[in-house]
Amino acid sequence: MDLFIQLTLTGLTNGAILSLAALGFVLIYKSSDVINFAQGEFLLIGAYVLFSMIVQFHLPWTIGLVITLLVAVAIGVLVERLVLRPLIGEPIISVIMATIGLSSLLRAIVSTIWGNQPRAFPPFIPSKPVHILGATVGADRLWAIGIAVLMLVLFNLFFTRSKEGIAMRAVADDQQAAMSMGISVKRIFAWAWSIAAVTAAIGGALVANIVGVGPELAGFGLRVFPVVILGGLDSIPGAIIGGLIIGLLEAYVGGYIGMGLNQVISFVVLIIILMVRPYGLFGQEIIERV
Amino acid sequence: MLSLNNVEVIYNKVILVLKGMSMQVPQGKIVGLLGANGAGKTTTLKAISGLLKPEDGEVTDGSIEFLGEPIHNRDPEEIVRMGIFQVMEGRRVFEHLTVEENLIAGAYTRHGRGSLSQDLEMVYTYFPRLKERYKQVAGYLSGGEQQMLAIGRALMAHPKLMLLDEPSLGLAPLLVQEIFEIVQRINKEQGTTILLVEQNANLTLQVADYAYIMESGRIVLEGTPEELKENADVREFYLGLTEVGKRKSYRDVKHYKRRKRWLS
């Protein structure tokens, strides 16, 4: 029983972080139909920038985090300006290819600046053990869950209450009609990529706090795919619930079966989902009036 | 208020769609633009609202002026901010957004939140049916309700000039009548100038103050509805009448092949 609770908590933490990374991914897909292969690198950059701020510039972590988020916004805007805008009117597949290029580029930049050695991260969130129902977890993991939940609530409010959020969904629905009401599609894309970079940076900071920084953090980008396919590529609640399910699944399989199966199980799920429910658990079905 | 002078539009750098199109829309009026499929009506509207660019269309000659300023080849968002709002053909509501969110999206270019609830109330007084369904997802509204939503969305932006592209498309005659009446009320009560593109000549000539008839990329005929209704060609080709109230027999329809006077 203790093991079960332990695994559940671990799974929820990993799941929460996966959800954050998936959220940015879904956002980009929703507003522009682009699959962003550079999502993992956004996470990587977030973690490394925060690492630099705290370790190399000796800033308090609050200020460091704010700067990290600003850097993430800047990356989003730059990507829109330099990668997306020249590709307006080109087929979506070209843009997707460009994101693959972007991911290698970002990874190269990161290894040039920070090198390839994994490094320890000074924990900015207290990690002293907490006892819950007989299991012991680091407080940092609970924080990760809390922050992820908070982000999700904020996102939900943003999309249903704010003008920009509604405009973003409008662009996702019908780009031309959105333009006809004066919504600037370029601006919405910049918003979407910035927010995606910000969520990824927060996710990166949380992972780094738990396991340290290293180039392998970018692997989260790949692990996002089963999550979004499971939840539905264009569904924000899907990203969250998909993230938690995959996180838990990996933890249980790793704990009870082991043998490295936890690395593959999510991809097995991905294939099964694609066979039985290709739009995912919460994906948008096409509305048809009869 | 709006004037098009000899506008030429080319798609994909080869296809000439508008061939010297000229028309005037005076402030506060309802102007009708009639024509068959492929005459260039929608292209005209898109040239005005700036929506040609994403479709690889371009105004290559002539000028479009709004309130004395040239607006051709400007970005659509700029043109909306200047006060021109196009209600696109086929309604184009945001299907996955609720009715109210659709309306909020329409108010995107307006600043300040305070007036938002007031504007929503204003739209709901014109279209009470939208109020009943304000939380419903727009994709599941009926066609008539979607058209109302599309017009309501335009109202949210308080445009000086509203471009309506075939609001009667695919709607029952009774609903079309209702929508045209509301359009007339909007014109009178809000002072919104309206450019109405239609295939339904009969109804358009009822509500318009002035009308243009378009064929293969240019204006071929213009006048007040009274003048146009008297014109023999309009009666025959657009209103389907030979004598008042009498429907054409098949034998007369065969005369359709007769060349129109204005083309000769």
PDB file of C-alpha atoms in Angstrom, chain A:
ATOM      1  CA  MET A   1       0.000   0.000   0.000  1.00  0.00           C
ATOM      2  CA  ASP A   2       2.822   2.370   0.864  1.00  0.00           C
ATOM      3  CA  LEU A   3       4.424   1.607  -2.448  1.00  0.00           C
ATOM      4  CA  PHE A   4       1.146   2.352  -4.193  1.00  0.00           C
ATOM      5  CA  ILE A   5       0.815   5.781  -2.621  1.00  0.00           C
ATOM      6  CA  GLN A   6       4.459   6.483  -3.255  1.00  0.00           C
ATOM      7  CA  LEU A   7       4.097   5.597  -6.914  1.00  0.00           C
ATOM      8  CA  THR A   8       0.875   7.583  -7.202  1.00  0.00           C
ATOM      9  CA  LEU A   9       2.531  10.723  -5.881  1.00  0.00           C
ATOM     10  CA  THR A  10       5.559  10.280  -8.129  1.00  0.00           C
ATOM     11  CA  GLY A  11       3.278   9.666 -11.083  1.00  0.00           C
ATOM     12  CA  LEU A  12       1.201  12.747 -10.354  1.00  0.00           C
ATOM     13  CA  THR A  13       4.306  14.933 -10.155  1.00  0.00           C
ATOM     14  CA  ASN A  14       5.712  13.691 -13.426  1.00  0.00           C
ATOM     15  CA  GLY A  15       2.238  13.888 -14.892  1.00  0.00           C
ATOM     16  CA  ALA A  16       1.788  17.493 -13.778  1.00  0.00           C
ATOM     17  CA  ILE A  17       5.039  18.475 -15.456  1.00  0.00           C
ATOM     18  CA  LEU A  18       4.119  16.556 -18.590  1.00  0.00           C
ATOM     19  CA  SER A  19       0.771  18.377 -18.561  1.00  0.00           C
ATOM     20  CA  LEU A  20       2.527  21.728 -18.496  1.00  0.00           C
ATOM     21  CA  ALA A  21       4.705  20.812 -21.454  1.00  0.00           C
ATOM     22  CA  ALA A  22       1.685  19.372 -23.265  1.00  0.00           C
ATOM     23  CA  LEU A  23      -0.333  22.496 -22.607  1.00  0.00           C
ATOM     24  CA  GLY A  24       2.014  24.652 -24.649  1.00  0.00           C
ATOM     25  CA  PHE A  25       2.001  22.051 -27.361  1.00  0.00           C
ATOM     26  CA  VAL A  26      -1.789  21.963 -27.511  1.00  0.00           C
ATOM     27  CA  LEU A  27      -1.965  25.740 -27.538  1.00  0.00           C
ATOM     28  CA  ILE A  28       0.194  25.963 -30.632  1.00  0.00           C
ATOM     29  CA  TYR A  29      -1.694  23.191 -32.356  1.00  0.00           C
ATOM     30  CA  LYS A  30      -5.042  24.743 -31.470  1.00  0.00           C
ATOM     31  CA  SER A  31      -4.280  28.193 -32.785  1.00  0.00           C
ATOM     32  CA  SER A  32      -2.231  27.296 -35.851  1.00  0.00           C
ATOM     33  CA  ASP A  33      -2.496  23.547 -36.576  1.00  0.00           C
ATOM     34  CA  VAL A  34       1.265  23.302 -36.207  1.00  0.00           C
ATOM     35  CA  ILE A  35       2.860  20.385 -34.378  1.00  0.00           C
ATOM     36  CA  ASN A  36       5.751  21.874 -32.464  1.00  0.00           C
ATOM     37  CA  PHE A  37       8.705  19.510 -32.314  1.00  0.00           C
ATOM     38  CA  ALA A  38      10.726  22.077 -30.388  1.00  0.00           C
ATOM     39  CA  GLN A  39       8.564  21.927 -27.265  1.00  0.00           C
ATOM     40  CA  GLY A  40      11.182  19.864 -25.366  1.00  0.00           C
ATOM     41  CA  GLU A  41      13.871  22.416 -26.189  1.00  0.00           C
ATOM     42  CA  PHE A  42      11.700  25.195 -24.787  1.00  0.00           C
ATOM     43  CA  LEU A  43      11.672  23.214 -21.550  1.00  0.00           C
ATOM     44  CA  LEU A  44      15.442  22.793 -21.744  1.00  0.00           C
ATOM     45  CA  ILE A  45      16.047  26.490 -22.262  1.00  0.00           C
ATOM     46  CA  GLY A  46      13.746  27.395 -19.394  1.00  0.00           C
ATOM     47  CA  ALA A  47      15.673  25.112 -17.048  1.00  0.00           C
ATOM     48  CA  TYR A  48      19.105  26.352 -18.169  1.00  0.00           C
ATOM     49  CA  VAL A  49      18.241  30.044 -18.075  1.00  0.00           C
ATOM     50  CA  LEU A  50      16.931  29.688 -14.533  1.00  0.00           C
ATOM     51  CA  PHE A  51      20.070  27.692 -13.657  1.00  0.00           C
ATOM     52  CA  SER A  52      22.248  30.534 -14.951  1.00  0.00           C
ATOM     53  CA  MET A  53      20.278  33.160 -13.099  1.00  0.00           C
ATOM     54  CA  ILE A  54      20.564  31.384  -9.775  1.00  0.00           C
ATOM     55  CA  VAL A  55      23.979  29.731  -9.959  1.00  0.00           C
ATOM     56  CA  GLN A  56      26.003  32.014 -12.193  1.00  0.00           C
ATOM     57  CA  PHE A  57      24.451  35.397 -11.464  1.00  0.00           C
ATOM     58  CA  HIS A  58      23.524  34.619  -7.838  1.00  0.00           C
ATOM     59  CA  LEU A  59      20.080  36.126  -8.159  1.00  0.00           C
ATOM     60  CA  PRO A  60      17.314  35.187  -5.753  1.00  0.00           C
ATOM     61  CA  TRP A  61      15.153  32.556  -7.383  1.00  0.00           C
ATOM     62  CA  THR A  62      12.055  34.771  -7.558  1.00  0.00           C
ATOM     63  CA  ILE A  63      13.820  37.339  -9.730  1.00  0.00           C
ATOM     64  CA  GLY A  64      15.532  34.563 -11.657  1.00  0.00           C
ATOM     65  CA  LEU A  65      12.191  32.986 -12.415  1.00  0.00           C
ATOM     66  CA  VAL A  66      10.705  36.268 -13.633  1.00  0.00           C
ATOM     67  CA  ILE A  67      13.678  36.800 -15.960  1.00  0.00           C
ATOM     68  CA  THR A  68      13.375  33.219 -17.202  1.00  0.00           C
ATOM     69  CA  LEU A  69       9.733  33.781 -18.070  1.00  0.00           C
ATOM     70  CA  LEU A  70      10.586  37.017 -19.879  1.00  0.00           C
ATOM     71  CA  VAL A  71      13.213  35.161 -21.889  1.00  0.00           C
ATOM     72  CA  ALA A  72      10.569  32.573 -22.751  1.00  0.00           C
ATOM     73  CA  VAL A  73       8.197  35.290 -23.998  1.00  0.00           C
ATOM     74  CA  ALA A  74      11.015  36.753 -26.094  1.00  0.00           C
ATOM     75  CA  ILE A  75      11.703  33.338 -27.628  1.00  0.00           C
ATOM     76  CA  GLY A  76       8.042  32.964 -28.524  1.00  0.00           C
ATOM     77  CA  VAL A  77       7.948  36.353 -30.230  1.00  0.00           C
ATOM     78  CA  LEU A  78      11.214  35.678 -32.058  1.00  0.00           C
ATOM     79  CA  VAL A  79      10.005  32.332 -33.331  1.00  0.00           C
ATOM     80  CA  GLU A  80       6.847  33.963 -34.714  1.00  0.00           C
ATOM     81  CA  ARG A  81       8.870  36.744 -36.365  1.00  0.00           C
ATOM     82  CA  LEU A  82      11.715  34.659 -37.807  1.00  0.00           C
ATOM     83  CA  VAL A  83      10.191  31.237 -38.429  1.00  0.00           C
ATOM     84  CA  LEU A  84       6.425  31.502 -38.750  1.00  0.00           C
ATOM     85  CA  ARG A  85       5.888  34.798 -40.509  1.00  0.00           C
ATOM     86  CA  PRO A  86       8.021  33.963 -43.551  1.00  0.00           C
ATOM     87  CA  LEU A  87       6.074  30.717 -43.824  1.00  0.00           C
ATOM     88  CA  ILE A  88       2.607  32.273 -43.865  1.00  0.00           C
ATOM     89  CA  GLY A  89       0.639  30.815 -46.743  1.00  0.00           C
ATOM     90  CA  GLU A  90       2.961  27.790 -47.029  1.00  0.00           C
ATOM     91  CA  PRO A  91       1.631  24.310 -46.306  1.00  0.00           C
ATOM     92  CA  ILE A  92       1.459  23.341 -42.629  1.00  0.00           C
ATOM     93  CA  ILE A  93       3.943  20.521 -43.207  1.00  0.00           C
ATOM     94  CA  SER A  94       6.646  23.096 -44.058  1.00  0.00           C
ATOM     95  CA  VAL A  95       6.059  24.814 -40.754  1.00  0.00           C
ATOM     96  CA  ILE A  96       6.239  21.498 -38.917  1.00  0.00           C
ATOM     97  CA  MET A  97       9.545  20.744 -40.637  1.00  0.00           C
ATOM     98  CA  ALA A  98      10.768  24.179 -39.604  1.00  0.00           C
ATOM     99  CA  THR A  99      10.025  23.335 -35.953  1.00  0.00           C
ATOM    100  CA  ILE A 100      12.231  20.236 -36.271  1.00  0.00           C
ATOM    101  CA  GLY A 101      15.006  22.507 -37.515  1.00  0.00           C
ATOM    102  CA  LEU A 102      14.259  24.880 -34.684  1.00  0.00           C
ATOM    103  CA  SER A 103      14.640  22.086 -32.153  1.00  0.00           C
ATOM    104  CA  SER A 104      18.134  21.140 -33.372  1.00  0.00           C
ATOM    105  CA  LEU A 105      19.114  24.789 -33.482  1.00  0.00           C
ATOM    106  CA  LEU A 106      17.955  25.448 -29.935  1.00  0.00           C
ATOM    107  CA  ARG A 107      19.644  22.297 -28.675  1.00  0.00           C
ATOM    108  CA  ALA A 108      22.912  23.353 -30.310  1.00  0.00           C
ATOM    109  CA  ILE A 109      22.666  26.815 -28.800  1.00  0.00           C
ATOM    110  CA  VAL A 110      22.085  25.321 -25.370  1.00  0.00           C
ATOM    111  CA  SER A 111      25.079  22.977 -25.595  1.00  0.00           C
ATOM    112  CA  THR A 112      27.282  25.793 -26.878  1.00  0.00           C
ATOM    113  CA  ILE A 113      26.442  28.026 -23.965  1.00  0.00           C
ATOM    114  CA  TRP A 114      26.087  25.533 -21.129  1.00  0.00           C
ATOM    115  CA  GLY A 115      27.913  22.433 -22.352  1.00  0.00           C
ATOM    116  CA  ASN A 116      26.657  18.878 -22.307  1.00  0.00           C
ATOM    117  CA  GLN A 117      27.353  17.916 -18.717  1.00  0.00           C
ATOM    118  CA  PRO A 118      24.342  17.407 -16.503  1.00  0.00           C
ATOM    119  CA  ARG A 119      24.552  19.687 -13.508  1.00  0.00           C
ATOM    120  CA  ALA A 120      23.023  19.777 -10.100  1.00  0.00           C
ATOM    121  CA  PHE A 121      20.406  22.403  -9.600  1.00  0.00           C
ATOM    122  CA  PRO A 122      20.314  24.347  -6.369  1.00  0.00           C
ATOM    123  CA  PRO A 123      16.817  23.494  -5.198  1.00  0.00           C
ATOM    124  CA  PHE A 124      14.866  26.709  -5.019  1.00  0.00           C
ATOM    125  CA  ILE A 125      11.841  24.904  -3.739  1.00  0.00           C
ATOM    126  CA  PRO A 126      12.331  23.177  -0.374  1.00  0.00           C
ATOM    127  CA  SER A 127      12.584  19.424  -0.870  1.00  0.00           C
ATOM    128  CA  LYS A 128      12.325  18.286   2.705  1.00  0.00           C
ATOM    129  CA  PRO A 129      10.387  15.060   2.981  1.00  0.00           C
ATOM    130  CA  VAL A 130       6.710  15.138   3.745  1.00  0.00           C
ATOM    131  CA  HIS A 131       4.751  12.153   5.026  1.00  0.00           C
ATOM    132  CA  ILE A 132       1.405  11.477   3.445  1.00  0.00           C
ATOM    133  CA  LEU A 133      -0.617   8.356   4.246  1.00  0.00           C
ATOM    134  CA  GLY A 134       2.510   6.499   5.167  1.00  0.00           C
ATOM    135  CA  ALA A 135       4.438   7.443   2.045  1.00  0.00           C
ATOM    136  CA  THR A 136       7.288   9.905   1.924  1.00  0.00           C
ATOM    137  CA  VAL A 137       7.708  12.458  -0.819  1.00  0.00           C
ATOM    138  CA  GLY A 138       9.798  15.567  -1.300  1.00  0.00           C
ATOM    139  CA  ALA A 139       7.886  18.781  -0.740  1.00  0.00           C
ATOM    140  CA  ASP A 140       9.189  19.933  -4.113  1.00  0.00           C
ATOM    141  CA  ARG A 141       7.089  17.307  -5.806  1.00  0.00           C
ATOM    142  CA  LEU A 142       3.972  18.542  -4.068  1.00  0.00           C
ATOM    143  CA  TRP A 143       4.886  22.039  -5.156  1.00  0.00           C
ATOM    144  CA  ALA A 144       5.157  20.846  -8.723  1.00  0.00           C
ATOM    145  CA  ILE A 145       1.632  19.475  -8.566  1.00  0.00           C
ATOM    146  CA  GLY A 146       0.351  22.676  -6.960  1.00  0.00           C
ATOM    147  CA  ILE A 147       1.984  24.921  -9.528  1.00  0.00           C
ATOM    148  CA  ALA A 148       0.733  22.818 -12.400  1.00  0.00           C
ATOM    149  CA  VAL A 149      -2.833  22.971 -11.066  1.00  0.00           C
ATOM    150  CA  LEU A 150      -2.552  26.725 -10.607  1.00  0.00           C
ATOM    151  CA  MET A 151      -1.324  27.161 -14.184  1.00  0.00           C
ATOM    152  CA  LEU A 152      -4.185  25.110 -15.506  1.00  0.00           C
ATOM    153  CA  VAL A 153      -6.756  27.199 -13.659  1.00  0.00           C
ATOM    154  CA  LEU A 154      -5.142  30.390 -14.953  1.00  0.00           C
ATOM    155  CA  PHE A 155      -5.208  29.034 -18.484  1.00  0.00           C
ATOM    156  CA  ASN A 156      -8.818  28.135 -18.271  1.00  0.00           C
ATOM    157  CA  LEU A 157      -9.682  31.646 -17.125  1.00  0.00           C
ATOM    158  CA  PHE A 158      -7.535  33.127 -19.874  1.00  0.00           C
ATOM    159  CA  PHE A 159      -9.323  31.182 -22.583  1.00  0.00           C
ATOM    160  CA  THR A 160     -12.863  31.789 -21.424  1.00  0.00           C
ATOM    161  CA  ARG A 161     -12.683  35.283 -19.951  1.00  0.00           C
ATOM    162  CA  SER A 162     -10.007  37.355 -21.646  1.00  0.00           C
ATOM    163  CA  LYS A 163     -10.308  39.032 -25.008  1.00  0.00           C
ATOM    164  CA  GLU A 164      -6.996  37.632 -26.254  1.00  0.00           C
ATOM    165  CA  GLY A 165      -7.896  34.137 -25.102  1.00  0.00           C
ATOM    166  CA  ILE A 166     -11.219  34.174 -26.912  1.00  0.00           C
ATOM    167  CA  ALA A 167      -9.541  35.646 -29.986  1.00  0.00           C
ATOM    168  CA  MET A 168      -7.018  32.817 -29.883  1.00  0.00           C
ATOM    169  CA  ARG A 169      -9.764  30.214 -29.943  1.00  0.00           C
ATOM    170  CA  ALA A 170     -11.492  32.161 -32.704  1.00  0.00           C
ATOM    171  CA  VAL A 171      -8.337  31.995 -34.835  1.00  0.00           C
ATOM    172  CA  ALA A 172      -8.172  28.261 -34.192  1.00  0.00           C
ATOM    173  CA  ASP A 173     -11.741  27.900 -35.415  1.00  0.00           C
ATOM    174  CA  ASP A 174     -11.704  29.994 -38.575  1.00  0.00           C
ATOM    175  CA  GLN A 175      -8.657  32.048 -39.418  1.00  0.00           C
ATOM    176  CA  GLN A 176     -10.184  34.095 -42.190  1.00  0.00           C
ATOM    177  CA  ALA A 177     -13.328  34.934 -40.254  1.00  0.00           C
ATOM    178  CA  ALA A 178     -11.123  35.973 -37.336  1.00  0.00           C
ATOM    179  CA  MET A 179      -9.202  38.298 -39.641  1.00  0.00           C
ATOM    180  CA  SER A 180     -12.471  39.802 -40.829  1.00  0.00           C
ATOM    181  CA  MET A 181     -13.120  41.024 -37.300  1.00  0.00           C
ATOM    182  CA  GLY A 182      -9.774  42.722 -37.003  1.00  0.00           C
ATOM    183  CA  ILE A 183      -7.996  39.982 -35.073  1.00  0.00           C
ATOM    184  CA  SER A 184      -4.333  40.022 -36.048  1.00  0.00           C
ATOM    185  CA  VAL A 185      -3.374  36.438 -36.738  1.00  0.00           C
ATOM    186  CA  LYS A 186       0.338  37.240 -36.462  1.00  0.00           C
ATOM    187  CA  ARG A 187      -0.194  38.661 -33.024  1.00  0.00           C
ATOM    188  CA  ILE A 188      -2.194  35.642 -31.924  1.00  0.00           C
ATOM    189  CA  PHE A 189       0.572  33.316 -33.129  1.00  0.00           C
ATOM    190  CA  ALA A 190       3.140  35.321 -31.179  1.00  0.00           C
ATOM    191  CA  TRP A 191       0.901  35.008 -28.125  1.00  0.00           C
ATOM    192  CA  ALA A 192       0.478  31.276 -28.561  1.00  0.00           C
ATOM    193  CA  TRP A 193       4.202  30.607 -28.962  1.00  0.00           C
ATOM    194  CA  SER A 194       5.109  32.856 -26.069  1.00  0.00           C
ATOM    195  CA  ILE A 195       2.647  31.170 -23.753  1.00  0.00           C
ATOM    196  CA  ALA A 196       3.855  27.773 -24.926  1.00  0.00           C
ATOM    197  CA  ALA A 197       7.448  28.783 -24.181  1.00  0.00           C
ATOM    198  CA  VAL A 198       6.435  30.119 -20.776  1.00  0.00           C
ATOM    199  CA  THR A 199       4.622  26.952 -19.700  1.00  0.00           C
ATOM    200  CA  ALA A 200       7.525  24.890 -20.961  1.00  0.00           C
ATOM    201  CA  ALA A 201       9.964  27.064 -19.007  1.00  0.00           C
ATOM    202  CA  ILE A 202       7.953  26.598 -15.832  1.00  0.00           C
ATOM    203  CA  GLY A 203       7.838  22.878 -16.489  1.00  0.00           C
ATOM    204  CA  GLY A 204      11.585  22.924 -17.098  1.00  0.00           C
ATOM    205  CA  ALA A 205      12.228  24.751 -13.843  1.00  0.00           C
ATOM    206  CA  LEU A 206      10.149  22.214 -11.936  1.00  0.00           C
ATOM    207  CA  VAL A 207      11.906  19.213 -13.471  1.00  0.00           C
ATOM    208  CA  ALA A 208      15.310  20.789 -12.961  1.00  0.00           C
ATOM    209  CA  ASN A 209      14.477  21.373  -9.330  1.00  0.00           C
ATOM    210  CA  ILE A 210      13.825  17.661  -8.905  1.00  0.00           C
ATOM    211  CA  VAL A 211      16.430  16.001 -11.121  1.00  0.00           C
ATOM    212  CA  GLY A 212      18.934  18.733 -12.064  1.00  0.00           C
ATOM    213  CA  VAL A 213      19.672  20.198 -15.501  1.00  0.00           C
ATOM    214  CA  GLY A 214      21.086  18.383 -18.476  1.00  0.00           C
ATOM    215  CA  PRO A 215      20.524  18.048 -22.207  1.00  0.00           C
ATOM    216  CA  GLU A 216      18.357  14.988 -21.671  1.00  0.00           C
ATOM    217  CA  LEU A 217      15.577  17.246 -20.357  1.00  0.00           C
ATOM    218  CA  ALA A 218      14.680  17.838 -23.999  1.00  0.00           C
ATOM    219  CA  GLY A 219      13.467  14.241 -24.008  1.00  0.00           C
ATOM    220  CA  PHE A 220      10.322  15.581 -22.380  1.00  0.00           C
ATOM    221  CA  GLY A 221       9.439  16.922 -25.799  1.00  0.00           C
ATOM    222  CA  LEU A 222       9.059  13.404 -27.123  1.00  0.00           C
ATOM    223  CA  ARG A 223       7.185  12.209 -24.062  1.00  0.00           C
ATOM    224  CA  VAL A 224       4.597  14.900 -24.731  1.00  0.00           C
ATOM    225  CA  PHE A 225       3.326  13.068 -27.806  1.00  0.00           C
ATOM    226  CA  PRO A 226       1.576  10.191 -26.033  1.00  0.00           C
ATOM    227  CA  VAL A 227       0.035  12.748 -23.683  1.00  0.00           C
ATOM    228  CA  VAL A 228      -1.475  14.927 -26.374  1.00  0.00           C
ATOM    229  CA  ILE A 229      -2.572  12.021 -28.516  1.00  0.00           C
ATOM    230  CA  LEU A 230      -4.283  10.482 -25.510  1.00  0.00           C
ATOM    231  CA  GLY A 231      -5.927  13.728 -24.403  1.00  0.00           C
ATOM    232  CA  GLY A 232      -6.723  15.030 -27.868  1.00  0.00           C
ATOM    233  CA  LEU A 233      -4.370  17.311 -29.780  1.00  0.00           C
ATOM    234  CA  ASP A 234      -6.606  20.337 -29.472  1.00  0.00           C
ATOM    235  CA  SER A 235      -7.967  19.913 -25.975  1.00  0.00           C
ATOM    236  CA  ILE A 236      -6.627  21.786 -22.972  1.00  0.00           C
ATOM    237  CA  PRO A 237      -8.358  19.605 -20.369  1.00  0.00           C
ATOM    238  CA  GLY A 238      -7.122  16.682 -22.465  1.00  0.00           C
ATOM    239  CA  ALA A 239      -3.520  17.824 -22.052  1.00  0.00           C
ATOM    240  CA  ILE A 240      -3.937  17.960 -18.297  1.00  0.00           C
ATOM    241  CA  ILE A 241      -5.736  14.680 -17.798  1.00  0.00           C
ATOM    242  CA  GLY A 242      -3.619  12.966 -20.448  1.00  0.00           C
ATOM    243  CA  GLY A 243      -0.493  14.140 -18.646  1.00  0.00           C
ATOM    244  CA  LEU A 244      -1.677  12.777 -15.324  1.00  0.00           C
ATOM    245  CA  ILE A 245      -2.722   9.442 -16.807  1.00  0.00           C
ATOM    246  CA  ILE A 246       0.589   8.958 -18.597  1.00  0.00           C
ATOM    247  CA  GLY A 247       2.531  10.067 -15.504  1.00  0.00           C
ATOM    248  CA  LEU A 248       0.683   7.587 -13.287  1.00  0.00           C
ATOM    249  CA  LEU A 249       0.936   4.811 -15.838  1.00  0.00           C
ATOM    250  CA  GLU A 250       4.688   5.229 -16.135  1.00  0.00           C
ATOM    251  CA  ALA A 251       5.082   5.254 -12.373  1.00  0.00           C
ATOM    252  CA  TYR A 252       2.959   2.121 -11.805  1.00  0.00           C
ATOM    253  CA  VAL A 253       4.570   0.167 -14.611  1.00  0.00           C
ATOM    254  CA  GLY A 254       8.024   1.231 -13.432  1.00  0.00           C
ATOM    255  CA  GLY A 255       7.227   0.312  -9.835  1.00  0.00           C
ATOM    256  CA  TYR A 256       5.353  -2.957 -10.237  1.00  0.00           C
ATOM    257  CA  ILE A 257       6.799  -4.405 -13.436  1.00  0.00           C
ATOM    258  CA  GLY A 258      10.044  -2.537 -13.986  1.00  0.00           C
ATOM    259  CA  MET A 259      12.513  -3.807 -16.585  1.00  0.00           C
ATOM    260  CA  GLY A 260      12.483  -0.431 -18.308  1.00  0.00           C
ATOM    261  CA  LEU A 261       8.937  -1.031 -19.480  1.00  0.00           C
ATOM    262  CA  ASN A 262       7.901   2.349 -18.118  1.00  0.00           C
ATOM    263  CA  GLN A 263       9.906   3.933 -20.934  1.00  0.00           C
ATOM    264  CA  VAL A 264       7.794   2.280 -23.601  1.00  0.00           C
ATOM    265  CA  ILE A 265       4.389   1.916 -22.031  1.00  0.00           C
ATOM    266  CA  SER A 266       3.232   5.407 -22.962  1.00  0.00           C
ATOM    267  CA  PHE A 267       4.049   4.778 -26.610  1.00  0.00           C
ATOM    268  CA  VAL A 268       2.107   1.537 -26.497  1.00  0.00           C
ATOM    269  CA  VAL A 269      -0.823   3.588 -25.231  1.00  0.00           C
ATOM    270  CA  LEU A 270      -0.237   6.057 -28.053  1.00  0.00           C
ATOM    271  CA  ILE A 271      -0.591   3.369 -30.676  1.00  0.00           C
ATOM    272  CA  ILE A 272      -3.711   1.890 -29.078  1.00  0.00           C
ATOM    273  CA  ILE A 273      -5.347   5.318 -28.833  1.00  0.00           C
ATOM    274  CA  LEU A 274      -4.567   6.080 -32.450  1.00  0.00           C
ATOM    275  CA  MET A 275      -6.305   2.856 -33.414  1.00  0.00           C
ATOM    276  CA  VAL A 276      -9.494   3.206 -31.404  1.00  0.00           C
ATOM    277  CA  ARG A 277      -9.979   6.929 -30.885  1.00  0.00           C
ATOM    278  CA  PRO A 278      -7.746   9.002 -33.137  1.00  0.00           C
ATOM    279  CA  TYR A 279      -8.981  12.371 -31.892  1.00  0.00           C
ATOM    280  CA  GLY A 280      -8.154  11.439 -28.306  1.00  0.00           C
ATOM    281  CA  LEU A 281     -10.222  11.394 -25.151  1.00  0.00           C
ATOM    282  CA  PHE A 282     -11.267  15.026 -25.300  1.00  0.00           C
ATOM    283  CA  GLY A 283     -10.338  16.078 -28.816  1.00  0.00           C
ATOM    284  CA  GLN A 284     -12.723  18.123 -30.878  1.00  0.00           C
ATOM    285  CA  GLU A 285     -14.975  16.104 -33.034  1.00  0.00           C
ATOM    286  CA  ILE A 286     -15.997  17.924 -36.138  1.00  0.00           C
ATOM    287  CA  ILE A 287     -19.300  19.679 -35.555  1.00  0.00           C
ATOM    288  CA  GLU A 288     -21.823  18.715 -38.140  1.00  0.00           C
ATOM    289  CA  ARG A 289     -25.287  20.169 -38.233  1.00  0.00           C
ATOM    290  CA  VAL A 290     -27.824  17.758 -39.561  1.00  0.00           C
TER     291      VAL A 290
END
